[in-house]
GROMACS .gro file of C-alpha atoms in nm:
model
  190
    1UNK     CA    1  10.138   7.293  12.856
    2UNK     CA    2   9.773   7.396  12.808
    3UNK     CA    3   9.598   7.368  12.451
    4UNK     CA    4   9.300   7.474  12.281
    5UNK     CA    5   9.179   7.216  12.029
    6UNK     CA    6   9.486   7.005  12.069
    7UNK     CA    7   9.706   7.295  12.003
    8UNK     CA    8   9.960   7.407  12.249
    9UNK     CA    9   9.934   7.774  12.387
   10UNK     CA   10  10.235   7.975  12.352
   11UNK     CA   11  10.291   8.150  12.675
   12UNK     CA   12  10.259   8.556  12.636
   13UNK     CA   13  10.581   8.585  12.770
   14UNK     CA   14  10.733   8.461  12.449
   15UNK     CA   15  10.539   8.642  12.173
   16UNK     CA   16  10.742   8.922  12.072
   17UNK     CA   17  10.655   9.273  12.001
   18UNK     CA   18  10.668   9.362  11.663
   19UNK     CA   19  10.844   9.699  11.582
   20UNK     CA   20  10.834   9.912  11.274
   21UNK     CA   21  11.133  10.178  11.214
   22UNK     CA   22  11.058  10.403  10.917
   23UNK     CA   23  11.368  10.626  10.840
   24UNK     CA   24  11.549  10.826  10.587
   25UNK     CA   25  11.914  10.906  10.560
   26UNK     CA   26  12.106  11.165  10.334
   27UNK     CA   27  12.467  11.055  10.410
   28UNK     CA   28  12.451  10.728  10.595
   29UNK     CA   29  12.441  10.837  10.974
   30UNK     CA   30  12.065  10.778  11.048
   31UNK     CA   31  12.094  10.447  10.854
   32UNK     CA   32  12.407  10.339  11.077
   33UNK     CA   33  12.168  10.476  11.412
   34UNK     CA   34  11.889  10.259  11.271
   35UNK     CA   35  12.087   9.957  11.230
   36UNK     CA   36  12.214  10.003  11.584
   37UNK     CA   37  11.850  10.052  11.694
   38UNK     CA   38  11.780   9.708  11.523
   39UNK     CA   39  12.025   9.525  11.698
   40UNK     CA   40  11.918   9.659  12.029
   41UNK     CA   41  11.554   9.581  11.986
   42UNK     CA   42  11.634   9.239  11.895
   43UNK     CA   43  11.861   9.202  12.213
   44UNK     CA   44  11.563   9.293  12.391
   45UNK     CA   45  11.312   9.013  12.205
   46UNK     CA   46  11.145   9.256  11.989
   47UNK     CA   47  11.094   9.154  11.578
   48UNK     CA   48  11.196   9.457  11.402
   49UNK     CA   49  11.091   9.557  11.064
   50UNK     CA   50  11.317   9.853  10.908
   51UNK     CA   51  11.211  10.041  10.589
   52UNK     CA   52  11.375  10.365  10.424
   53UNK     CA   53  11.087  10.574  10.377
   54UNK     CA   54  11.183  10.630   9.993
   55UNK     CA   55  11.128  10.240   9.956
   56UNK     CA   56  10.747  10.223   9.995
   57UNK     CA   57  10.722  10.106  10.352
   58UNK     CA   58  10.431   9.971  10.506
   59UNK     CA   59  10.165  10.122  10.711
   60UNK     CA   60  10.199  10.100  11.093
   61UNK     CA   61   9.877   9.870  11.108
   62UNK     CA   62  10.010   9.515  11.214
   63UNK     CA   63  10.293   9.669  11.413
   64UNK     CA   64  10.273   9.717  11.809
   65UNK     CA   65  10.514   9.985  11.802
   66UNK     CA   66  10.679  10.225  11.561
   67UNK     CA   67  10.961  10.454  11.527
   68UNK     CA   68  11.051  10.708  11.261
   69UNK     CA   69  11.401  10.824  11.228
   70UNK     CA   70  11.544  11.130  11.023
   71UNK     CA   71  11.812  11.371  11.002
   72UNK     CA   72  11.823  11.749  10.980
   73UNK     CA   73  11.974  11.912  10.686
   74UNK     CA   74  11.916  12.260  10.590
   75UNK     CA   75  11.703  12.301  10.899
   76UNK     CA   76  11.439  12.020  10.764
   77UNK     CA   77  11.386  11.658  10.763
   78UNK     CA   78  11.370  11.474  10.489
   79UNK     CA   79  11.060  11.485  10.234
   80UNK     CA   80  10.978  11.128  10.187
   81UNK     CA   81  10.954  11.104  10.581
   82UNK     CA   82  10.743  11.408  10.612
   83UNK     CA   83  10.511  11.237  10.356
   84UNK     CA   84  10.506  10.905  10.540
   85UNK     CA   85  10.447  11.079  10.897
   86UNK     CA   86  10.165  11.286  10.730
   87UNK     CA   87  10.006  10.977  10.566
   88UNK     CA   88  10.013  10.764  10.845
   89UNK     CA   89   9.982  11.026  11.157
   90UNK     CA   90   9.659  10.845  11.293
   91UNK     CA   91   9.797  10.496  11.271
   92UNK     CA   92  10.145  10.617  11.414
   93UNK     CA   93   9.936  10.787  11.725
   94UNK     CA   94   9.738  10.473  11.781
   95UNK     CA   95  10.056  10.254  11.925
   96UNK     CA   96  10.343  10.316  12.142
   97UNK     CA   97  10.592  10.555  11.906
   98UNK     CA   98  10.905  10.764  11.912
   99UNK     CA   99  11.101  11.009  11.676
  100UNK     CA  100  11.448  10.971  11.639
  101UNK     CA  101  11.592  11.293  11.517
  102UNK     CA  102  11.965  11.297  11.436
  103UNK     CA  103  12.142  11.612  11.393
  104UNK     CA  104  12.471  11.793  11.467
  105UNK     CA  105  12.293  12.033  11.678
  106UNK     CA  106  12.267  11.724  11.912
  107UNK     CA  107  12.648  11.700  11.961
  108UNK     CA  108  12.684  11.998  12.202
  109UNK     CA  109  12.376  12.091  12.349
  110UNK     CA  110  12.349  12.476  12.449
  111UNK     CA  111  12.056  12.646  12.528
  112UNK     CA  112  12.060  12.808  12.139
  113UNK     CA  113  12.077  12.452  11.975
  114UNK     CA  114  11.840  12.281  12.230
  115UNK     CA  115  11.589  12.578  12.116
  116UNK     CA  116  11.670  12.465  11.712
  117UNK     CA  117  11.598  12.108  11.784
  118UNK     CA  118  11.283  12.177  11.948
  119UNK     CA  119  11.164  12.441  11.663
  120UNK     CA  120  11.259  12.184  11.395
  121UNK     CA  121  11.054  11.897  11.553
  122UNK     CA  122  10.798  12.140  11.624
  123UNK     CA  123  10.772  12.237  11.249
  124UNK     CA  124  10.776  11.846  11.177
  125UNK     CA  125  10.467  11.773  11.392
  126UNK     CA  126  10.309  12.068  11.246
  127UNK     CA  127  10.348  12.003  10.906
  128UNK     CA  128  10.291  11.600  10.950
  129UNK     CA  129   9.990  11.624  11.209
  130UNK     CA  130  10.197  11.376  11.402
  131UNK     CA  131  10.299  11.437  11.747
  132UNK     CA  132  10.543  11.184  11.859
  133UNK     CA  133  10.510  11.016  12.226
  134UNK     CA  134  10.890  11.042  12.250
  135UNK     CA  135  11.152  11.226  12.073
  136UNK     CA  136  11.518  11.131  12.122
  137UNK     CA  137  11.782  11.361  11.996
  138UNK     CA  138  12.087  11.177  11.858
  139UNK     CA  139  12.403  11.355  11.773
  140UNK     CA  140  12.491  11.310  11.392
  141UNK     CA  141  12.871  11.301  11.231
  142UNK     CA  142  13.060  11.498  11.021
  143UNK     CA  143  13.140  11.323  10.701
  144UNK     CA  144  13.391  11.556  10.568
  145UNK     CA  145  13.541  11.278  10.344
  146UNK     CA  146  13.233  11.205  10.183
  147UNK     CA  147  13.150  11.568  10.119
  148UNK     CA  148  13.222  11.750   9.816
  149UNK     CA  149  13.503  12.039   9.812
  150UNK     CA  150  13.231  12.314   9.855
  151UNK     CA  151  13.005  12.123  10.116
  152UNK     CA  152  13.304  12.017  10.330
  153UNK     CA  153  13.458  12.423  10.322
  154UNK     CA  154  13.060  12.499  10.483
  155UNK     CA  155  13.057  12.233  10.727
  156UNK     CA  156  13.420  12.337  10.827
  157UNK     CA  157  13.298  12.684  10.879
  158UNK     CA  158  12.988  12.567  11.098
  159UNK     CA  159  13.218  12.310  11.299
  160UNK     CA  160  13.433  12.575  11.380
  161UNK     CA  161  13.162  12.781  11.510
  162UNK     CA  162  12.999  12.529  11.718
  163UNK     CA  163  13.333  12.382  11.846
  164UNK     CA  164  13.341  12.045  11.664
  165UNK     CA  165  13.650  11.924  11.473
  166UNK     CA  166  13.753  12.106  11.173
  167UNK     CA  167  13.990  11.837  11.073
  168UNK     CA  168  13.872  11.755  10.691
  169UNK     CA  169  14.113  11.451  10.628
  170UNK     CA  170  13.882  11.226  10.826
  171UNK     CA  171  13.517  11.162  10.945
  172UNK     CA  172  13.413  11.257  11.270
  173UNK     CA  173  13.104  11.074  11.461
  174UNK     CA  174  12.965  11.225  11.776
  175UNK     CA  175  12.635  10.975  11.827
  176UNK     CA  176  12.641  10.822  12.190
  177UNK     CA  177  12.579  10.457  12.113
  178UNK     CA  178  12.522  10.393  12.498
  179UNK     CA  179  12.247  10.684  12.519
  180UNK     CA  180  12.091  10.518  12.216
  181UNK     CA  181  12.085  10.180  12.379
  182UNK     CA  182  11.927  10.294  12.688
  183UNK     CA  183  11.683  10.491  12.500
  184UNK     CA  184  11.594  10.178  12.298
  185UNK     CA  185  11.578   9.942  12.575
  186UNK     CA  186  11.336  10.170  12.743
  187UNK     CA  187  11.131  10.188  12.455
  188UNK     CA  188  11.127   9.812  12.397
  189UNK     CA  189  11.019   9.751  12.743
  190UNK     CA  190  10.709  10.032  12.786
   0.00000   0.00000   0.00000
């Protein structure tokens, strides 16, 4: 093994990339998605640091790549994620980056829901000044069991109109974990 000043050189092939994931979650599905992304990144030889945006996360400096992840509620992303992206837009753009958007609109893509997804991300980009290099739309979950009575009724009506389950006795998850694995593997090897 080659060395400099008596210290062994570490082959470049075993130097791990460092990934920062900043996320927000309302009902926990985005946090579940992020935990899955972490496991997949580690399996691909990437060192991962993940922070909820409300917990004073670090800046992207010192990381090789970054992913922001948030869920859509009332046609908006959580304010902590918007604030983080706004404050770090330049640093985010200086390294490989992606935006993972979690929503029920991604569960059954139609022309209308695809247009909504594009509109929501466009508003996020405009508000933050950050244009992600890659956007990954991920279907969320209906957390009927966790909703209060009023929210359960509202979500049931929305689900009925879009063809999702209206069985409020259990939660319904629509996330495509295999698609998430493919996204993460591609992202880690760019």
